[in-house]
Amino acid sequence: MFSFTRQERMVVLCLMAIIATGACIDLVFKKYPELENIVNLIEGDRLYTKLDLNKATRQELVAIPYIGEYTAQKILDYRRRHGKFTRLQQLKQVKGIREKNYQKFIRYLMVEE
Amino acid sequence: MRLFVKRKIVWVFSCLRCIRQRLEKTPLVRRPFVTVACVFAAGIYACAHISVSLILSGFALFLFLLCAAVFIRREIVSRIFLVLVIFLTGALHMKSRTTVSARDVSHVFRYYANRQVEMMGRVISDVGEKSFRTTIKTSFQCRIRALRAPWGWQETRGKVLVNIFRKTPVRCGDFVILQGRLHFPFSGDPAEKFSYRDFLARKNIHHILSVKKTGKVRIKQAWRGRYLLGLIMRVRKDLQRVFHRYLTEDEAFILQAVILGVRQNVPKNIKLLFERTGVAHLLAISALHLGIVSFLVFLLIKVLPLPRRLQYGICIVFLLFYAVLTGARPSVVRATIMAIVVLLSLILEKESDLLNTLGLAGFILLWLNPQSLFDIGFQLSFLSVLSILLVFPRLKGLWEKQDPKPRAGFTGYLIQSFFVSLSAYTGVAGLVMYYFQILTPVAILINIVIIPLFSLLVMLGFGMLLVHFCLPQIAFFFALCIKVLLNVIVGITFLCAKIPGAYYRVENFSLQAVSLYYGVCGLLYVMLVRLNKKGFDR
């Protein structure tokens, strides 16, 4: 009954290890839901490397997804004309930036106080 | 004067003899496919940059062929002519593949440019769907059969990329009638190294058909021809759905890229993060995946009482299936050819040389599509493997020379992983700086940590797909393990990106700088070889 070959033993062992690990994770997530939020890096906002809007250069702005050459130039023009950004919402006043685009690249930007 | 000429002739002959002796010692000669692939690639490159008459090059090719046959007994002369023949074959092959037929859509494009046009053709690629502004964009490649002219359907040939700005039930293999605007792809900023127009041109696509929300899309014949390809695409769609069933949206998109090679939906921040840390190669299907597929196939068919050779044969079939399933990108095809050659050598009980196999893979890929020579994926894939095959044994040899006591266990694994990572990164760094304007020294270290975790992730991914169809109750546990592991991998990458000096932006890294970089690398490699030899001589 237990005459498994070495390879079969390895497969069964791996399968059991996965099931046991999965069951433990499930249990931990159920008991401590806040832990699931900590693990959930991909879905959260913590993974975004934020760029300071007041120090960003044109190249740095263009490197951000959803910001092209045109938008980057408009942001720099706005900064030159109105001085430093005090809050991120000011970006909406920049020509060409609509609410939808703003929501897309807001995760990559910040204003250092 | 006569004596002087005689001396000169003797000198030339002695030089030729010396070259011949050197050539016989060079590893390239003992690895014929490396030479064939390199010379063939040189022919393709020359054809892309120099305009030579077709008649002249054809005539030269036959002349050199004749000379190679006539001087077949004279080894060095025959070799030189053979090299010239391969070079010209490469150039002519490139010319024939880039020259469009007389009935191609390019010839009639000017009559239909930026106007509403009706065309019929067959869907020849996977149908992708992507959210676009407020709607969904359905994209696929279509082989045109006819365009509607004022006097009726006009027979036309060629490939176009179709973008339909709505959800449509079109599938691979369908024969469709479409109505839309025919236009050129945008070429992008001339300063940028990447041009979408060139990218599509390398796939022999020179035009885009944009079908508006109200544009006509009619399936004339469903599911005709290309049955196998259509079936594989359907399997791919089903597998994609499995990931979405157990994981969150972004996690599923990352795993789709990792296991199935569907990269268009990977979150942009993750792509950016992987690029900054030099681990973007994780999102491409490579030899690692094929190794795991082979391992799983062997594990499953071991249960059946089949002879060893038949098992290898079945594994080859599965590898081919997986290559098509993942979109047959250059890196996948390269790895598949190499794996198949290794398995065939096991069936035939003959030894295979990895460098020679790499040359064969390169030659086959260039034969299938000569324009893939200019594909970034092709260049990076071949250069990294070539670099590992050449540099890693030398570095290891040098290390063993310094420390004759072989390190076993974890330390030995760490040292070897570091050398593999260093070899691969040195090989691709020049091209990465040129194409992506970034230098990521952290990649050498991060890969040592990430690759074992990533291998585990790929195994769990395949395991989950397998288990979903056999024991769906267990798939949930696989999904939980995948979720944690994927987040750990991304977390480590994120932390590494935060290390000061993890990556540098390299602006204006020119082609001359790339040449200089690889020149220096070549010199360092020669030094490494000499150092190794000195060690062995002692």
XYZ file of C-alpha atoms in Angstrom:
651
model
C 0.000 0.000 0.000
C 2.812 2.431 0.834
C 5.166 1.191 -1.838
C 5.721 4.579 -3.447
C 8.750 5.234 -5.621
C 11.023 8.109 -4.618
C 9.503 10.387 -7.226
C 5.943 9.510 -6.205
C 6.814 10.246 -2.587
C 8.180 13.644 -3.657
C 5.023 14.488 -5.630
C 2.693 13.515 -2.797
C 4.887 15.422 -0.342
C 4.811 18.583 -2.491
C 1.047 18.324 -2.941
C 0.508 17.922 0.790
C 2.871 20.807 1.532
C 0.932 23.081 -0.842
C -2.437 22.078 0.607
C -1.161 22.519 4.175
C 0.404 25.924 3.379
C -2.758 27.034 1.583
C -4.933 25.930 4.491
C -2.688 27.790 6.973
C -2.787 30.969 4.884
C -6.566 30.707 4.587
C -6.885 30.254 8.336
C -4.576 33.180 9.115
C -6.391 35.460 6.652
C -9.721 34.539 8.178
C -8.528 35.085 11.729
C -6.530 38.245 11.066
C -8.114 40.045 8.078
C -5.702 42.984 8.497
C -2.852 40.616 7.589
C -4.431 40.018 4.201
C -4.326 43.768 3.559
C -0.637 43.823 4.488
C 0.146 40.927 2.124
C -1.953 42.407 -0.661
C 0.761 44.645 -2.058
C -0.149 44.405 -5.718
C -3.696 45.643 -5.346
C -2.790 48.434 -2.923
C -1.195 51.836 -3.376
C 2.046 51.097 -1.515
C 3.934 49.839 -4.565
C 3.900 53.121 -6.412
C 7.188 55.022 -6.316
C 6.005 58.562 -5.763
C 7.667 61.484 -7.452
C 7.729 64.933 -5.895
C 5.766 67.198 -8.210
C 7.841 70.245 -7.235
C 11.208 68.629 -7.968
C 10.293 66.458 -10.959
C 12.117 67.074 -14.229
C 10.543 66.713 -17.662
C 12.174 63.294 -18.234
C 10.996 62.027 -14.855
C 7.438 63.124 -15.561
C 7.441 61.502 -19.004
C 8.621 58.231 -17.432
C 5.363 58.076 -15.460
C 2.624 56.028 -17.125
C -0.160 58.104 -18.707
C 1.976 61.291 -18.782
C 3.249 62.193 -22.226
C 5.559 64.934 -23.485
C 2.662 67.375 -23.856
C 1.263 66.882 -20.345
C 4.752 66.979 -18.781
C 5.462 70.306 -20.495
C 2.119 71.728 -19.359
C 2.836 70.695 -15.740
C 6.261 72.383 -15.881
C 4.741 75.515 -17.463
C 2.132 75.646 -14.700
C 4.832 75.284 -12.022
C 6.896 78.051 -13.623
C 3.907 80.393 -13.802
C 2.191 79.696 -10.480
C 5.071 78.592 -8.263
C 5.293 75.388 -6.297
C 2.343 73.001 -6.000
C 0.880 72.982 -2.511
C -1.520 70.083 -3.081
C -2.022 67.455 -5.742
C -5.512 68.648 -6.663
C -3.902 71.696 -8.312
C -2.953 69.370 -11.157
C -6.552 69.473 -12.339
C -6.027 73.144 -13.167
C -3.242 72.281 -15.616
C -4.391 72.539 -19.208
C -5.169 69.156 -20.746
C -5.485 67.209 -17.507
C -8.963 65.848 -17.014
C -10.399 64.090 -13.974
C -9.997 60.628 -15.548
C -6.323 61.088 -16.425
C -5.691 62.718 -13.058
C -7.037 59.630 -11.284
C -4.729 57.435 -13.360
C -1.389 59.090 -12.617
C -2.117 60.521 -9.190
C -0.712 57.290 -7.657
C 2.734 58.118 -8.977
C 2.914 61.694 -7.669
C 3.129 63.518 -4.345
C 3.702 67.007 -2.984
C 6.353 67.176 -0.286
C 5.529 69.634 2.445
C 61.466 42.911 -58.476
C 60.491 39.330 -59.373
C 62.079 38.115 -56.124
C 60.135 40.697 -54.177
C 56.826 39.560 -55.714
C 57.733 35.935 -55.077
C 58.472 36.705 -51.436
C 55.203 38.548 -51.108
C 53.242 35.615 -52.576
C 54.984 33.223 -50.182
C 54.115 35.569 -47.319
C 50.441 35.731 -48.359
C 50.258 31.923 -48.561
C 51.917 31.524 -45.162
C 49.356 34.004 -43.743
C 46.509 31.989 -45.275
C 47.951 28.786 -43.791
C 48.191 30.496 -40.417
C 44.534 31.686 -40.658
C 43.470 28.154 -41.572
C 45.275 26.707 -38.547
C 43.734 29.361 -36.315
C 40.259 28.722 -37.768
C 40.534 25.024 -37.082
C 41.309 25.796 -33.457
C 38.493 28.333 -33.106
C 35.368 26.960 -31.389
C 33.168 28.552 -34.080
C 34.355 26.060 -36.695
C 33.514 23.143 -34.459
C 30.095 24.679 -33.957
C 28.879 25.074 -37.533
C 25.443 26.483 -36.719
C 26.964 29.400 -34.806
C 28.898 30.415 -37.917
C 25.874 29.818 -40.173
C 23.549 31.872 -37.924
C 26.065 34.738 -37.526
C 26.835 34.989 -41.250
C 23.150 34.636 -42.159
C 22.309 37.436 -39.686
C 25.096 39.584 -41.186
C 23.517 39.088 -44.628
C 20.114 40.161 -43.293
C 21.644 43.216 -41.585
C 23.504 44.190 -44.757
C 20.331 43.856 -46.842
C 18.414 46.075 -44.422
C 21.016 48.846 -44.646
C 22.501 48.586 -48.142
C 20.464 48.616 -51.319
C 21.860 46.075 -53.799
C 20.289 44.996 -57.075
C 18.433 41.688 -56.878
C 19.898 40.434 -60.172
C 23.443 41.291 -59.118
C 23.187 39.590 -55.732
C 21.439 36.560 -57.282
C 24.168 36.263 -59.893
C 26.886 36.588 -57.226
C 25.176 33.915 -55.121
C 25.166 31.378 -57.951
C 28.752 32.271 -58.850
C 29.904 31.692 -55.256
C 27.878 28.478 -55.096
C 29.644 27.257 -58.206
C 33.043 28.265 -56.832
C 32.318 26.512 -53.493
C 31.417 23.355 -55.441
C 34.456 23.580 -57.740
C 36.913 24.157 -54.876
C 35.257 21.616 -52.580
C 38.583 19.794 -52.093
C 40.454 22.964 -51.133
C 39.270 23.413 -47.606
C 39.944 27.074 -46.884
C 38.857 28.398 -50.311
C 35.691 26.301 -50.176
C 34.946 27.607 -46.671
C 35.347 31.218 -47.756
C 32.951 30.710 -50.664
C 30.506 28.895 -48.403
C 30.510 31.829 -45.993
C 29.831 34.183 -48.916
C 26.971 31.942 -50.087
C 25.363 31.954 -46.619
C 25.791 35.746 -46.413
C 24.095 36.320 -49.751
C 21.347 33.773 -48.970
C 20.565 35.758 -45.821
C 20.449 38.998 -47.793
C 18.252 37.506 -50.533
C 15.934 35.882 -48.008
C 15.463 39.244 -46.281
C 14.802 40.885 -49.646
C 12.228 38.257 -50.631
C 10.415 38.493 -47.289
C 10.245 42.291 -47.297
C 9.225 42.657 -50.928
C 5.449 42.799 -51.149
C 3.494 41.005 -53.876
C 1.991 42.864 -56.831
C -1.485 42.362 -55.379
C -0.527 43.595 -51.897
C -2.707 46.143 -50.158
C 0.242 48.592 -50.156
C -0.139 49.079 -53.920
C -3.780 50.101 -53.703
C -3.554 51.821 -50.341
C -3.376 55.326 -51.831
C -6.877 54.907 -53.331
C -8.378 53.945 -49.986
C -6.228 55.905 -47.504
C -8.228 57.528 -44.697
C -11.506 56.584 -46.369
C -14.185 54.111 -45.430
C -13.264 50.803 -47.005
C -14.817 47.358 -46.953
C -12.535 44.332 -46.866
C -12.814 40.595 -46.426
C -10.237 38.295 -44.935
C -9.359 35.700 -42.341
C -8.503 36.300 -38.683
C -5.021 34.835 -38.227
C -4.154 35.768 -34.672
C -5.519 35.675 -31.178
C -8.314 38.220 -30.628
C -7.337 40.583 -27.822
C -9.677 42.839 -25.884
C -8.555 45.917 -24.022
C -10.412 48.783 -22.376
C -10.000 51.949 -24.420
C -11.367 55.245 -23.078
C -15.080 54.580 -22.605
C -15.247 51.464 -24.748
C -13.485 48.162 -25.448
C -10.937 47.798 -28.247
C -10.863 44.436 -29.996
C -7.625 43.839 -31.923
C -6.443 41.060 -34.207
C -4.400 40.427 -37.331
C -6.281 39.775 -40.547
C -5.042 38.303 -43.824
C -6.845 40.235 -46.560
C -8.485 38.380 -49.438
C -10.380 41.208 -51.165
C -11.189 44.915 -50.964
C -14.433 46.393 -52.243
C -13.739 48.689 -55.183
C -16.466 50.755 -56.963
C -16.779 47.912 -59.539
C -16.978 45.102 -56.980
C -14.642 42.944 -54.903
C -11.002 43.288 -55.970
C -8.598 40.482 -55.084
C -5.959 41.808 -52.658
C -3.266 40.255 -50.498
C -1.411 41.283 -47.351
C -1.852 41.540 -43.610
C -3.515 44.341 -41.644
C -4.012 45.001 -37.972
C -7.704 45.438 -37.226
C -8.904 47.575 -34.315
C -12.639 47.371 -33.645
C -13.844 49.845 -31.071
C -16.449 47.597 -29.501
C -16.802 44.046 -28.231
C -17.177 41.578 -31.102
C -17.602 37.796 -31.148
C -14.794 37.318 -33.717
C -12.450 34.363 -33.179
C -9.214 33.134 -34.691
C -9.882 31.319 -37.985
C -13.099 33.234 -38.803
C -13.628 34.624 -42.281
C -14.889 38.184 -41.808
C -16.137 41.215 -43.734
C -15.128 44.506 -42.124
C -15.790 48.148 -42.858
C -13.502 50.830 -41.516
C -10.809 53.403 -42.181
C -7.477 52.188 -43.538
C -4.426 54.109 -42.322
C -0.723 53.852 -41.478
C 0.329 52.968 -37.905
C 1.689 55.943 -35.971
C 5.479 56.053 -35.998
C 5.947 57.900 -32.704
C 8.660 60.356 -31.787
C 11.677 60.098 -34.155
C 13.948 60.612 -31.115
C 12.533 57.478 -29.470
C 14.249 54.169 -30.200
C 10.928 52.339 -30.386
C 8.636 52.913 -33.312
C 5.242 51.207 -33.439
C 5.279 51.409 -37.235
C 8.596 49.537 -37.405
C 7.392 47.048 -34.789
C 4.389 46.165 -36.956
C 6.476 46.215 -40.142
C 8.636 43.458 -38.647
C 5.465 41.350 -38.628
C 4.791 42.333 -42.263
C 1.926 44.613 -41.196
C 2.015 48.037 -42.797
C -1.575 49.223 -42.337
C -4.277 49.427 -39.685
C -7.999 49.117 -40.275
C -9.940 51.038 -37.622
C -13.573 49.996 -37.338
C -15.789 52.451 -35.467
C -18.565 51.540 -33.057
C -21.036 51.651 -35.930
C -18.713 50.031 -38.509
C -19.749 46.807 -40.199
C -18.364 43.543 -38.797
C -19.846 40.381 -40.320
C -18.611 36.845 -39.794
C -19.005 35.213 -43.193
C -17.670 31.791 -42.255
C -16.967 30.863 -38.674
C -14.101 28.649 -37.584
C -12.722 27.792 -41.043
C -9.169 26.643 -41.625
C -6.441 27.027 -38.973
C -8.448 24.683 -36.804
C -5.537 23.759 -34.557
C -4.486 27.373 -34.011
C -8.079 28.331 -33.239
C -8.308 25.492 -30.740
C -5.100 26.560 -29.009
C -6.378 30.138 -28.776
C -9.585 28.843 -27.182
C -7.581 26.842 -24.656
C -5.594 30.000 -23.902
C -8.781 31.982 -23.236
C -10.074 29.219 -20.936
C -6.801 29.149 -19.005
C -6.874 32.932 -18.637
C -10.308 32.622 -17.058
C -8.962 30.114 -14.508
C -6.561 32.720 -13.101
C -9.343 35.282 -12.789
C -11.463 32.782 -10.918
C -9.029 32.361 -8.035
C -6.966 35.574 -7.924
C -7.600 39.305 -7.835
C -7.578 41.166 -11.160
C -3.988 42.485 -11.090
C -2.581 39.234 -9.701
C -4.364 37.295 -12.445
C -2.956 39.625 -15.115
C 0.597 39.156 -13.795
C 0.201 35.376 -13.679
C -1.248 35.380 -17.199
C 1.948 37.070 -18.366
C 4.159 34.699 -16.388
C 2.462 31.453 -17.434
C 0.743 32.225 -20.753
C 2.787 35.129 -22.097
C -0.233 37.511 -22.228
C 1.521 40.716 -21.249
C -0.755 43.520 -22.449
C -2.784 43.695 -19.246
C 0.045 43.682 -16.673
C -0.393 46.774 -14.415
C 1.830 49.607 -15.561
C 3.364 50.209 -12.129
C 4.452 46.562 -11.956
C 5.964 46.772 -15.440
C 7.808 49.942 -14.451
C 9.026 48.365 -11.210
C 10.339 45.271 -13.013
C 12.075 47.441 -15.622
C 13.764 49.552 -12.941
C 15.142 46.507 -11.150
C 16.173 44.602 -14.270
C 13.771 41.712 -13.757
C 11.438 42.464 -16.663
C 12.606 39.165 -18.182
C 10.377 37.429 -15.619
C 7.383 38.535 -17.664
C 8.734 36.756 -20.760
C 8.404 33.028 -21.345
C 11.864 31.465 -21.344
C 13.815 28.243 -20.899
C 12.834 28.198 -17.221
C 9.165 27.723 -18.145
C 9.969 25.048 -20.701
C 12.076 23.200 -18.140
C 9.141 23.199 -15.725
C 6.691 22.110 -18.469
C 9.027 19.233 -19.410
C 9.365 18.245 -15.746
C 5.569 18.178 -15.261
C 5.009 16.260 -18.504
C 7.593 13.647 -17.506
C 6.017 13.412 -14.088
C 2.591 12.719 -15.588
C 3.588 10.287 -18.323
C 5.816 8.331 -15.975
C 2.640 6.753 -14.649
C 2.071 5.139 -18.054
C 4.217 2.144 -19.034
C 5.809 3.862 -22.040
C 9.329 3.411 -23.406
C 11.780 6.197 -22.580
C 12.110 7.441 -26.162
C 8.342 7.745 -26.587
C 8.235 9.788 -23.378
C 10.751 12.222 -24.870
C 8.640 12.357 -28.049
C 5.486 13.196 -26.080
C 7.412 15.876 -24.210
C 8.464 17.448 -27.539
C 4.792 17.579 -28.648
C 3.824 19.289 -25.380
C 6.655 21.810 -25.721
C 5.509 22.702 -29.241
C 1.948 23.092 -27.980
C 3.135 25.356 -25.162
C 5.221 27.481 -27.570
C 2.152 28.139 -29.748
C -0.032 28.651 -26.670
C 2.247 31.413 -25.430
C 2.260 33.274 -28.748
C 5.511 31.865 -30.232
C 7.574 34.949 -29.367
C 11.317 34.820 -30.256
C 12.396 33.924 -26.700
C 9.879 31.036 -26.559
C 10.805 29.713 -30.001
C 14.506 29.944 -29.131
C 14.035 28.028 -25.887
C 11.725 25.468 -27.550
C 14.193 24.711 -30.355
C 17.008 24.314 -27.836
C 14.903 22.021 -25.634
C 13.787 19.934 -28.628
C 17.378 19.507 -29.817
C 18.435 18.367 -26.333
C 15.516 15.884 -26.194
C 16.268 14.635 -29.721
C 19.887 14.104 -28.742
C 18.618 11.986 -25.836
C 16.393 9.982 -28.203
C 19.245 9.441 -30.659
C 21.776 9.008 -27.850
C 24.083 11.667 -29.273
C 25.702 14.516 -27.407
C 24.446 18.031 -28.137
C 26.434 21.225 -27.810
C 24.416 24.099 -26.318
C 26.226 26.828 -28.242
C 25.654 24.980 -31.501
C 21.991 24.485 -30.563
C 21.685 28.208 -29.878
C 23.110 28.849 -33.357
C 20.568 26.448 -34.866
C 17.720 28.179 -32.991
C 18.937 31.555 -34.263
C 19.164 30.312 -37.832
C 15.649 28.782 -37.740
C 14.153 31.948 -36.239
C 15.838 34.144 -38.831
C 14.735 31.800 -41.584
C 11.121 31.985 -40.363
C 11.225 35.758 -40.126
C 14.452 37.582 -41.061
C 13.078 40.802 -39.621
C 13.118 39.336 -36.112
C 16.846 40.184 -36.115
C 15.758 43.752 -35.331
C 13.323 42.671 -32.623
C 14.383 43.732 -29.109
C 13.140 40.468 -27.590
C 15.150 38.403 -30.074
C 18.345 40.376 -29.422
C 18.025 40.283 -25.637
C 17.075 36.609 -25.532
C 19.999 35.423 -27.666
C 22.532 37.751 -26.118
C 21.694 36.724 -22.550
C 21.909 32.994 -23.334
C 25.085 33.459 -25.374
C 26.609 35.436 -22.539
C 25.713 32.757 -19.976
C 27.100 29.985 -22.195
C 30.371 31.822 -22.850
C 31.131 33.776 -19.700
C 29.699 31.632 -16.906
C 32.058 28.597 -17.398
C 35.054 30.960 -17.556
C 34.075 32.787 -14.373
C 33.430 29.469 -12.660
C 36.753 28.127 -13.903
C 38.556 31.192 -12.622
C 36.855 30.876 -9.248
C 37.780 27.195 -9.000
C 41.356 28.132 -9.882
C 41.435 30.605 -6.984
C 39.654 28.256 -4.626
C 40.412 24.637 -5.661
C 38.195 23.246 -2.914
C 34.733 23.109 -4.550
C 32.084 24.826 -2.443
C 29.053 22.667 -1.971
C 25.627 23.455 -0.555
C 24.197 26.928 -0.179
C 27.495 28.841 -0.605
C 28.242 27.004 -3.840
C 24.721 27.703 -5.091
C 25.054 31.409 -4.202
C 28.398 31.723 -5.998
C 27.115 29.967 -9.107
C 23.895 32.020 -9.143
C 25.932 35.207 -8.839
C 28.086 34.210 -11.813
C 25.052 33.305 -13.945
C 23.370 36.594 -13.048
C 26.530 38.589 -13.716
C 27.122 36.866 -17.075
C 23.541 37.393 -18.252
C 23.399 41.014 -17.153
C 26.766 41.914 -18.672
C 25.529 40.471 -21.964
C 22.339 42.496 -22.143
C 23.327 45.717 -20.311
C 24.505 47.470 -23.489
C 21.250 46.847 -25.320
C 19.148 47.669 -22.259
C 20.912 51.037 -21.948
C 20.370 51.697 -25.656
C 16.701 50.699 -25.874
C 15.395 51.525 -22.384
C 17.895 54.227 -21.278
C 18.396 52.564 -17.924
C 21.258 50.833 -16.117
C 20.197 48.489 -13.318
C 23.177 47.169 -11.306
C 20.742 45.866 -8.687
C 19.579 43.247 -11.227
C 22.720 41.161 -10.582
C 21.804 40.743 -6.914
C 18.026 40.674 -7.142
C 18.039 37.844 -9.688
C 19.850 35.562 -7.240
C 16.948 35.913 -4.797
C 14.080 36.233 -7.234
C 14.787 33.370 -9.663
C 14.298 30.498 -7.127
C 11.087 32.130 -5.844
C 9.928 32.727 -9.372
C 10.573 29.084 -10.337
C 8.365 28.064 -7.433
C 5.689 30.507 -8.595
C 5.740 29.119 -12.145
C 5.453 25.562 -10.789
C 2.526 26.561 -8.586
C 0.909 28.344 -11.543
C 1.105 25.264 -13.744
C 0.040 23.112 -10.800
C -3.033 25.281 -10.264
C -4.075 24.985 -13.913
C -3.631 21.227 -13.786
C -5.427 20.816 -10.494
C -8.305 23.082 -11.595
C -9.294 20.542 -14.245
C -8.670 17.402 -12.149
C -9.396 18.390 -8.544
C -10.944 21.882 -8.503
C -11.403 21.737 -4.725
C -7.632 21.855 -4.199
C -6.995 24.688 -6.691
C -8.009 27.220 -4.044
C -5.031 26.212 -1.847
C -2.686 26.594 -4.806
C -4.154 30.045 -5.438
C -3.493 31.136 -1.848
C 0.141 30.018 -2.043
C 0.493 31.831 -5.388
C -1.051 34.999 -3.956
C 1.419 35.151 -1.052
C 4.437 34.209 -3.175
C 3.599 36.708 -5.923
C 3.219 39.510 -3.394
C 6.506 38.512 -1.736
C 8.305 38.630 -5.120
C 6.825 42.030 -5.936
C 7.605 43.262 -2.407
C 11.273 42.216 -2.660
C 11.516 43.908 -6.068
C 10.004 47.070 -4.629
C 12.458 47.106 -1.714
C 15.396 46.534 -4.068
C 14.257 49.440 -6.242
C 14.531 51.645 -3.142
C 18.235 50.823 -2.592
C 20.363 53.899 -3.437
C 22.046 53.354 -6.807
C 19.678 50.528 -7.727
C 19.157 52.013 -11.153
C 20.414 54.957 -13.180
C 18.819 56.726 -16.093
C 21.208 56.727 -19.076
C 20.220 59.426 -21.507
C 21.376 59.402 -25.157
C 23.191 56.065 -25.121
C 24.110 55.953 -28.802
C 24.815 53.037 -31.125
C 28.522 53.931 -31.026
C 28.440 53.633 -27.237
C 26.804 50.198 -27.597
C 29.597 49.118 -29.979
C 32.200 50.426 -27.557
C 30.546 48.608 -24.661
C 30.507 45.272 -26.484
C 34.053 45.871 -27.721
C 35.225 46.270 -24.129
C 33.177 43.194 -23.147
C 34.884 41.230 -25.922
C 38.320 42.298 -24.697
C 37.430 41.357 -21.129
C 36.208 37.973 -22.355
C 39.494 37.347 -24.192
C 41.344 38.249 -20.986
C 39.121 35.871 -19.036
C 39.836 33.048 -21.498
C 43.591 33.712 -21.249
C 43.443 33.779 -17.457
C 41.585 30.464 -17.498
C 44.133 28.900 -19.876
C 47.060 30.095 -17.803
C 45.508 28.451 -14.816
C 45.078 25.181 -16.652
C 48.654 25.259 -18.027
C 50.067 25.512 -14.551
